[in-house]
Short mmCIF file of C-alpha atoms in Angstrom, two decimals:
data_model
loop_
_atom_site.label_atom_id
_atom_site.label_comp_id
_atom_site.label_asym_id
_atom_site.label_seq_id
_atom_site.Cartn_x
_atom_site.Cartn_y
_atom_site.Cartn_z
CA MET L 20 1.21 38.15 -7.36
CA ALA L 21 2.77 37.67 -10.78
CA THR L 22 2.11 34.39 -12.52
CA SER L 23 5.78 33.37 -12.54
CA ASP L 24 6.19 34.20 -8.84
CA TYR L 25 3.03 32.27 -7.99
CA ARG L 26 4.24 29.24 -9.92
CA ASP L 27 7.59 29.37 -8.11
CA TYR L 28 5.82 29.58 -4.74
CA VAL L 29 3.57 26.58 -5.48
CA THR L 30 6.49 24.57 -6.84
CA SER L 31 8.56 25.33 -3.73
CA ALA L 32 5.72 24.15 -1.50
CA GLN L 33 5.46 20.95 -3.51
CA ARG L 34 9.20 20.40 -3.23
CA VAL L 35 9.03 20.53 0.58
CA ALA L 36 6.12 18.08 0.69
CA THR L 37 7.85 15.81 -1.81
CA MET L 38 11.05 15.66 0.26
CA VAL L 39 9.01 14.55 3.28
CA LEU L 40 7.32 11.87 1.17
CA ILE L 41 10.70 10.69 -0.16
CA PHE L 42 12.02 10.22 3.38
CA MET L 43 8.88 8.36 4.44
CA SER L 44 8.99 6.17 1.33
CA TYR L 45 12.59 5.05 1.83
CA LEU L 46 12.09 4.47 5.56
CA GLY L 47 8.67 2.83 5.38
CA ASN L 48 9.28 0.58 2.39
CA SER L 49 12.66 -0.53 3.75
CA LEU L 50 11.06 -1.49 7.07
CA THR L 51 8.28 -3.25 5.17
CA LEU L 52 10.77 -5.36 3.23
CA TYR L 53 12.66 -6.19 6.43
CA VAL L 54 9.55 -7.25 8.34
CA LEU L 55 7.97 -9.23 5.50
CA ASN L 56 11.14 -11.17 4.74
CA ARG L 57 12.02 -12.28 8.25
CA PRO L 58 12.15 -16.07 8.89
CA THR L 59 8.65 -16.04 10.39
CA SER L 60 6.20 -14.61 7.87
CA LEU L 61 3.21 -12.52 8.88
CA PHE L 62 0.93 -13.50 6.02
CA ARG L 63 0.50 -16.20 3.42
CA ALA L 64 3.47 -16.80 1.13
CA SER L 65 1.66 -15.25 -1.85
CA THR L 66 0.61 -12.18 0.17
CA ASN L 67 4.18 -11.69 1.39
CA LEU L 68 5.47 -11.82 -2.18
CA TYR L 69 2.94 -9.30 -3.50
CA LEU L 70 3.55 -6.86 -0.63
CA SER L 71 7.34 -7.22 -0.91
CA THR L 72 7.28 -6.63 -4.67
CA LEU L 73 4.96 -3.66 -4.15
CA ALA L 74 7.47 -2.16 -1.70
CA VAL L 75 10.26 -2.63 -4.26
CA MET L 76 8.19 -0.91 -6.96
CA ASP L 77 7.40 1.93 -4.56
CA LEU L 78 11.11 2.40 -3.86
CA LEU L 79 11.92 2.29 -7.58
CA TYR L 80 9.26 4.86 -8.42
CA THR L 81 10.34 7.09 -5.53
CA THR L 82 13.86 7.14 -6.94
CA LEU L 83 12.78 7.74 -10.54
CA GLY L 84 9.88 10.09 -9.83
CA PRO L 85 9.98 12.32 -6.71
CA VAL L 86 13.79 12.35 -6.42
CA CYS L 87 14.21 13.39 -10.05
CA PHE L 88 11.45 15.98 -9.59
CA ILE L 89 13.45 17.56 -6.76
CA LEU L 90 16.56 17.68 -8.96
CA ALA L 91 14.65 19.17 -11.89
CA THR L 92 12.90 21.91 -9.87
CA ASN L 93 15.87 23.12 -7.83
CA PRO L 94 16.60 26.85 -8.19
CA LYS L 95 19.06 27.53 -10.99
CA GLU L 96 21.67 28.94 -8.62
CA TYR L 97 21.82 25.49 -7.01
CA PHE L 98 22.14 22.08 -8.63
CA ASN L 99 19.42 21.94 -11.29
CA TRP L 100 19.23 18.93 -13.56
CA ASN L 101 16.36 17.38 -15.48
CA ILE L 102 17.41 13.83 -16.26
CA ARG L 103 14.91 13.54 -19.12
CA THR L 104 16.44 16.41 -21.08
CA TYR L 105 20.03 15.27 -20.62
CA ASN L 106 20.04 13.26 -23.83
CA LYS L 107 17.71 11.42 -26.19
CA ILE L 108 18.24 8.01 -24.59
CA LEU L 109 17.29 9.19 -21.09
CA CYS L 110 14.28 10.99 -22.57
CA LYS L 111 13.01 7.57 -23.61
CA VAL L 112 14.33 5.25 -20.90
CA HIS L 113 13.50 7.31 -17.79
CA PRO L 114 9.76 7.78 -18.56
CA PHE L 115 9.58 4.12 -19.63
CA LEU L 116 10.94 2.90 -16.28
CA THR L 117 8.90 5.43 -14.29
CA TYR L 118 5.59 4.54 -15.91
CA SER L 119 6.38 0.82 -15.71
CA ALA L 120 7.12 1.02 -11.96
CA SER L 121 3.95 2.98 -11.17
CA THR L 122 1.73 0.77 -13.34
CA ASN L 123 3.23 -2.40 -11.86
CA ALA L 124 2.49 -1.08 -8.37
CA VAL L 125 -1.17 -0.56 -9.29
CA TRP L 126 -1.59 -4.02 -10.77
CA LEU L 127 0.21 -5.69 -7.87
CA ILE L 128 -2.52 -4.27 -5.63
CA VAL L 129 -5.10 -5.76 -8.02
CA ALA L 130 -3.32 -9.14 -7.94
CA LEU L 131 -3.18 -9.05 -4.13
CA THR L 132 -6.91 -8.26 -3.98
CA ILE L 133 -7.82 -11.13 -6.30
CA ASP L 134 -5.55 -13.45 -4.31
CA ARG L 135 -7.39 -12.62 -1.08
CA MET L 136 -10.75 -12.86 -2.86
CA ILE L 137 -9.93 -16.42 -3.96
CA CYS L 138 -8.95 -17.35 -0.39
CA THR L 139 -12.24 -15.93 0.89
CA VAL L 140 -14.75 -16.88 -1.80
CA LEU L 141 -13.10 -20.02 -3.21
CA PRO L 142 -11.10 -21.48 -0.30
CA LEU L 143 -10.78 -24.87 -2.04
CA LYS L 144 -8.88 -23.18 -4.87
CA ALA L 145 -6.48 -21.40 -2.52
CA LYS L 146 -3.93 -24.22 -2.46
CA THR L 147 -3.80 -24.09 -6.26
CA PHE L 148 -3.79 -20.36 -7.01
CA CYS L 149 -2.71 -18.69 -3.75
CA THR L 150 0.79 -20.13 -3.57
CA LYS L 151 4.19 -18.55 -3.78
CA ARG L 152 4.96 -20.27 -7.09
CA CYS L 153 1.76 -18.96 -8.65
CA ALA L 154 2.37 -15.48 -7.22
CA ILE L 155 5.85 -15.41 -8.80
CA LYS L 156 4.38 -16.30 -12.20
CA ILE L 157 1.67 -13.65 -11.89
CA THR L 158 4.16 -10.99 -10.79
CA LEU L 159 6.51 -11.74 -13.68
CA GLY L 160 3.56 -11.79 -16.08
CA ILE L 161 2.37 -8.39 -14.87
CA CYS L 162 5.84 -6.89 -15.29
CA LEU L 163 6.23 -8.34 -18.78
CA VAL L 164 2.82 -7.18 -20.01
CA ILE L 165 3.19 -3.68 -18.54
CA MET L 166 6.65 -3.19 -20.02
CA THR L 167 5.37 -4.41 -23.40
CA ILE L 168 2.49 -1.92 -23.31
CA ASN L 169 4.82 0.93 -22.34
CA THR L 170 7.12 0.37 -25.31
CA TYR L 171 5.20 3.15 -27.06
CA ILE L 172 7.15 5.53 -24.81
CA LEU L 173 10.44 4.31 -26.27
CA VAL L 174 9.10 4.96 -29.77
CA ASN L 175 7.29 8.29 -29.38
CA ASN L 176 9.27 10.20 -26.72
CA ASN L 177 11.69 12.78 -28.13
CA LEU L 178 13.47 15.98 -27.13
CA MET L 179 11.77 19.17 -28.30
CA SER L 180 12.89 22.80 -28.17
CA ARG L 181 10.41 25.62 -27.56
CA ASN L 182 11.56 29.17 -26.96
CA SER L 183 15.09 27.92 -26.28
CA VAL L 184 13.76 25.54 -23.62
CA VAL L 185 14.42 21.83 -24.18
CA THR L 186 11.67 19.47 -23.05
CA CYS L 187 11.03 15.74 -23.28
CA GLU L 188 7.57 15.10 -24.72
CA ASN L 189 5.54 12.36 -26.33
CA ASN L 190 4.65 12.92 -29.98
CA VAL L 191 1.09 11.67 -29.39
CA ARG L 192 -0.01 13.37 -26.18
CA ILE L 193 -3.70 12.55 -25.75
CA VAL L 194 -3.30 8.79 -26.34
CA PRO L 195 -0.97 8.15 -23.34
CA ALA L 196 -3.32 10.07 -21.04
CA ILE L 197 -6.27 7.93 -22.16
CA MET L 198 -4.23 4.73 -21.83
CA ASP L 199 -3.17 5.65 -18.29
CA ALA L 200 -6.75 6.46 -17.29
CA VAL L 201 -7.99 3.10 -18.60
CA ILE L 202 -5.10 0.77 -17.68
CA CYS L 203 -4.24 2.28 -14.28
CA GLY L 204 -7.59 3.79 -13.35
CA LEU L 205 -10.76 2.34 -14.83
CA ILE L 206 -9.86 -1.36 -15.14
CA PRO L 207 -8.20 -1.68 -11.68
CA ILE L 208 -11.14 0.06 -10.02
CA ILE L 209 -13.60 -2.33 -11.66
CA LEU L 210 -11.59 -5.42 -10.73
CA MET L 211 -11.01 -4.30 -7.13
CA GLY L 212 -14.67 -3.31 -6.80
CA VAL L 213 -15.86 -6.70 -8.06
CA ALA L 214 -13.44 -8.54 -5.75
CA ASN L 215 -14.57 -6.53 -2.73
CA PHE L 216 -18.23 -7.08 -3.66
CA LEU L 217 -17.71 -10.85 -3.88
CA MET L 218 -16.01 -10.91 -0.48
CA ILE L 219 -18.88 -8.96 1.10
CA GLN L 220 -21.41 -11.30 -0.52
CA LYS L 221 -19.50 -14.30 0.80
CA LEU L 222 -19.64 -12.81 4.29
CA LYS L 223 -23.41 -12.35 4.00
CA GLU L 224 -23.91 -15.86 2.63
CA LEU L 225 -21.87 -17.51 5.36
CA LYS L 226 -23.54 -15.41 8.00
CA MET L 227 -27.02 -16.50 6.97
CA LYS L 228 -25.93 -20.14 6.67
CA LYS L 229 -24.25 -20.20 10.08
CA GLN L 230 -27.20 -18.47 11.72
CA VAL L 231 -29.48 -21.23 10.46
CA ASN L 232 -27.13 -24.11 11.21
CA GLY L 233 -25.40 -22.86 14.32
CA GLY L 234 -28.24 -21.10 16.07
CA ILE L 235 -26.00 -18.31 17.31
CA PRO L 236 -27.71 -14.98 18.02
CA LYS L 237 -27.05 -12.29 15.45
CA ASN L 238 -25.50 -9.90 17.94
CA GLN L 239 -22.93 -12.54 18.98
CA LEU L 240 -21.88 -13.71 15.51
CA PRO L 241 -18.26 -12.68 14.90
CA ALA L 242 -17.19 -11.68 11.42
CA THR L 243 -13.91 -13.51 11.92
CA ASP L 244 -15.85 -16.77 11.58
CA LEU L 245 -17.29 -15.70 8.24
CA ILE L 246 -14.09 -15.90 6.23
CA GLU L 247 -12.68 -18.85 4.31
CA GLY L 248 -15.39 -21.15 5.66
CA TYR L 249 -14.10 -21.31 9.24
CA THR L 250 -16.54 -23.12 11.53
CA ILE L 251 -18.09 -21.34 14.47
CA THR L 252 -17.15 -22.57 17.91
CA GLU L 253 -18.82 -21.93 21.24
CA ILE L 254 -18.58 -18.23 22.17
CA SER L 255 -18.30 -17.06 25.74
CA PRO L 256 -19.54 -13.61 26.79
CA PRO L 257 -17.67 -11.18 24.55
CA SER L 258 -14.52 -9.70 26.03
CA TYR L 259 -12.91 -8.56 22.77
CA HIS L 260 -14.20 -5.93 20.40
CA VAL L 261 -13.34 -4.74 16.95
CA SER L 262 -10.45 -2.30 17.29
CA HIS L 263 -10.19 -0.98 13.75
CA PRO L 264 -12.87 1.05 11.91
CA LEU L 265 -12.28 -0.78 8.62
CA ILE L 266 -13.21 -4.11 10.23
CA PHE L 267 -16.32 -2.50 11.68
CA MET L 268 -17.08 -1.18 8.18
CA ILE L 269 -17.30 -4.78 6.94
CA PHE L 270 -19.86 -5.53 9.66
CA PHE L 271 -21.71 -2.32 8.85
CA VAL L 272 -22.07 -3.13 5.14
CA VAL L 273 -23.20 -6.70 5.81
CA GLN L 274 -25.70 -5.74 8.51
CA VAL L 275 -27.18 -2.75 6.69
CA THR L 276 -27.68 -4.67 3.44
CA ASP L 277 -29.45 -7.37 5.46
CA GLY L 278 -31.72 -4.81 7.14
CA GLN L 279 -30.25 -5.40 10.59
CA SER L 280 -29.45 -2.95 13.33
CA VAL L 281 -25.77 -2.13 13.51
CA SER L 282 -23.88 -3.12 16.65
CA MET L 283 -20.22 -3.52 17.54
CA PRO L 284 -19.58 -7.26 17.11
CA PRO L 285 -17.41 -9.31 19.43
CA ILE L 286 -14.41 -11.11 18.04
CA LYS L 287 -12.05 -13.84 19.13
CA PRO L 288 -8.59 -13.24 20.58
CA LYS L 289 -6.07 -11.80 18.18
CA LYS L 290 -4.20 -15.08 17.72
CA ASP L 291 -7.24 -16.59 15.98
CA LYS L 292 -6.38 -17.43 12.38
CA ALA L 293 -9.62 -16.04 11.00
CA TYR L 294 -9.09 -12.77 12.82
CA LYS L 295 -5.65 -12.41 11.24
CA LEU L 296 -7.25 -12.97 7.83
CA THR L 297 -9.80 -10.27 8.61
CA ILE L 298 -6.93 -7.90 9.38
CA VAL L 299 -5.39 -8.64 5.98
CA ILE L 300 -8.70 -7.85 4.27
CA ALA L 301 -9.02 -4.62 6.27
CA MET L 302 -5.49 -3.68 5.19
CA ILE L 303 -6.41 -4.27 1.54
CA PHE L 304 -9.51 -2.12 1.96
CA SER L 305 -7.40 0.71 3.37
CA VAL L 306 -5.00 0.47 0.41
CA HIS L 307 -7.96 0.61 -1.99
CA LEU L 308 -9.45 3.69 -0.36
CA PHE L 309 -6.08 5.41 -0.34
CA TYR L 310 -5.61 4.53 -4.01
CA LEU L 311 -8.97 6.05 -4.95
CA VAL L 312 -8.23 9.28 -3.08
CA THR L 313 -4.63 9.81 -4.20
CA VAL L 314 -4.30 8.29 -7.67
CA ILE L 315 -7.59 8.71 -9.53
CA PRO L 316 -7.55 12.57 -9.39
CA GLU L 317 -4.14 12.58 -11.10
CA TYR L 318 -5.28 10.36 -13.96
CA ALA L 319 -8.46 12.40 -14.45
CA PHE L 320 -6.54 15.67 -14.38
CA ASN L 321 -4.05 14.39 -16.97
CA LEU L 322 -6.93 14.35 -19.45
CA VAL L 323 -7.80 17.93 -18.52
CA LYS L 324 -4.20 19.06 -19.07
CA GLU L 325 -4.40 17.94 -22.69
CA LEU L 326 -7.36 20.26 -23.29
CA TYR L 327 -6.28 23.39 -21.37
CA GLU L 328 -3.07 25.34 -20.85
CA VAL L 329 -2.40 24.48 -17.22
CA ASP L 330 0.66 26.70 -16.85
CA LYS L 331 -1.31 29.83 -17.81
CA ASN L 332 -4.10 29.29 -15.28
CA GLN L 333 -3.18 29.64 -11.60
CA THR L 334 -6.04 27.47 -10.36
CA LEU L 335 -5.29 24.65 -12.78
CA PHE L 336 -1.58 24.91 -12.04
CA THR L 337 -2.23 24.63 -8.29
CA LEU L 338 -4.50 21.63 -8.80
CA SER L 339 -1.87 20.05 -11.02
CA ARG L 340 0.79 20.34 -8.31
CA LEU L 341 -1.63 19.20 -5.58
CA PHE L 342 -2.74 16.09 -7.46
CA ASN L 343 0.86 15.33 -8.39
CA THR L 344 1.87 15.43 -4.71
CA MET L 345 -1.08 13.21 -3.79
CA TRP L 346 0.09 10.83 -6.51
CA TYR L 347 3.57 10.71 -4.93
CA SER L 348 2.04 9.91 -1.55
CA ASN L 349 0.50 6.72 -2.95
CA PHE L 350 4.02 5.29 -3.25
CA SER L 351 5.21 6.61 0.12
CA LEU L 352 2.52 5.91 2.71
CA HIS L 353 1.63 2.24 2.24
CA PHE L 354 3.76 1.52 5.30
CA LEU L 355 1.47 3.67 7.47
CA LEU L 356 -1.58 1.85 6.10
CA TYR L 357 -0.06 -1.51 7.01
CA CYS L 358 0.67 -0.25 10.53
CA SER L 359 -2.77 1.30 11.02
CA SER L 360 -4.75 -1.77 9.95
CA GLY L 361 -2.44 -4.65 10.90
CA PRO L 362 -1.70 -5.37 14.58
CA GLN L 363 0.71 -8.12 13.49
CA PHE L 364 2.67 -5.60 11.44
CA ARG L 365 2.57 -3.02 14.26
CA ALA L 366 3.84 -5.55 16.78
CA LYS L 367 6.80 -6.51 14.58
CA ILE L 368 7.71 -2.89 13.80
CA ALA L 369 7.41 -1.75 17.42
CA GLN L 370 9.46 -4.68 18.66
CA LEU L 371 12.13 -3.95 16.03
CA LEU L 372 12.30 -0.26 16.97
CA LEU L 373 12.58 -1.06 20.67
CA GLU L 374 15.42 -3.51 19.97
CA LEU L 375 17.23 -0.90 17.87
CA TRP L 376 16.78 1.70 20.61
CA GLN L 377 18.21 -0.61 23.25
CA ASN L 378 21.18 -1.53 21.05
CA LEU L 379 21.85 2.11 20.24
CA TRP L 380 21.67 3.07 23.91
CA CYS L 381 24.09 0.32 24.86
CA CYS L 382 26.56 1.28 22.10
CA VAL L 383 26.86 4.76 23.58
CA CYS L 384 28.10 3.30 26.84
CA THR L 385 31.75 2.32 27.13
CA SER L 386 32.23 -0.01 30.09
CA ALA L 387 30.53 -3.38 30.46
CA ARG L 388 29.08 -2.35 33.81
CA THR L 389 27.64 0.84 32.34
CA LYS L 390 26.18 -1.17 29.46
CA GLU L 391 24.46 -3.49 31.90
CA GLN L 392 23.07 -0.59 33.90
CA ALA L 393 21.89 1.17 30.74
CA THR L 394 20.20 -1.98 29.49
CA GLN L 395 18.41 -2.45 32.80
CA MET L 396 17.28 1.18 32.82
CA VAL L 397 15.93 1.04 29.27
CA THR L 398 14.26 -2.29 29.94
CA ARG L 399 12.53 -0.94 33.04
CA SER L 400 11.32 2.17 31.22
CA PHE L 401 9.79 0.10 28.43
CA THR L 402 8.77 -2.93 30.48
CA MET L 403 5.07 -2.82 29.73
CA LYS L 404 5.36 -2.12 26.03
CA THR L 405 8.27 -4.43 25.35
CA ARG L 406 6.70 -7.35 27.18
CA SER L 407 3.29 -6.96 25.56
CA LEU L 408 4.74 -6.49 22.08
CA ALA L 409 7.14 -9.40 22.44
CA GLU L 410 4.41 -11.71 23.71
CA GLN L 411 2.08 -10.62 20.94
CA ALA L 412 4.70 -11.10 18.24
CA GLN L 413 5.71 -14.49 19.66
CA SER L 414 2.08 -15.58 19.76
CA LEU L 415 1.63 -14.57 16.15
CA GLU L 416 4.75 -16.46 15.13
CA ASP L 417 3.72 -19.62 16.99
CA ASP L 418 0.20 -19.63 15.56
CA GLU L 419 1.02 -18.60 11.99
CA VAL L 420 0.36 -21.33 9.42
CA GLN L 421 3.08 -21.43 6.81
CA ASN L 422 1.77 -21.82 3.25
CA GLU L 423 5.05 -22.31 1.42
CA ASP L 424 5.07 -24.59 -1.63
CA PRO L 425 6.21 -28.17 -1.06
#
């Protein structure tokens, strides 16, 4: 296969995958914003703010990045338009906004991780630092610092013509790649790693302390009682078990590092406050793992692209498109991570979808009698799921402790 044909084939495959990611990003992030900003919040006020701002940044990057990529790589016989090469101003402004949105998203994850670490390791400081007012200041500070750092794009980006092809490039190419690798890769990984390590150490410390003071057997000590200094209460024979592998991973790390045999620990009912906090930590862990898998290869490969001609090597070109698509997925699939690791989030989303389905079904009907019959039919068909989800969501709303600022 000729090099040009191969490149067109790989680019077409990436375009299809990117369009799927765009759809999932708009749908997932919109649902995330809707669920997080309902009158009854799922998480702490600071956590809600970080996750909501992260969803906004994901939507902004999806519009500036993947959508513009689709427009720029369309076949020439169709609508083909590269926004960066339209004029000199867009060559500077578009990359500036794109890089700012992606970098802000990374550092919002870091801020969320540190926020949860403070709640876990330093619970007495939570009322001071883990508030909505403090989260707003941190979010604005992150945006201001990131946009200040990215001003080099406004200075160095210019239109260039090579072989009658106009491109938008940075005058100093290797420096931006190194800055991205350090600011969006190395430093966030170190900070998130340290925060996770401190949370694990706090779990181990509390576990040993509560074993000595509480006299509870090791195989009946729930991890939900090891977070934020919650006291252990009397435990009946276990009837609940850890339902998510990331929560079990926390037990695994703590038990293995203590030289204990690994067993599936019992936990309290889902409405327990400590259990809900454990779910939040598991959700953060899943976001971290996804970040490492999807984002770090792109930053590392950007350094390689400055040393080799990627377009002339089929293997490097394929890797470039693959890592770029993985990079796009980091801004599109956070919604699925929230659903997979958060039963609170799943309950709200499922209840919302069932309500929309019932309303849509009723709108199709014309007469009032038919509407009533349709509603009864849909309700009967989803009786078990609707009832369980509604009860679960209501229980979460009733037991949730609001942490809004006075």
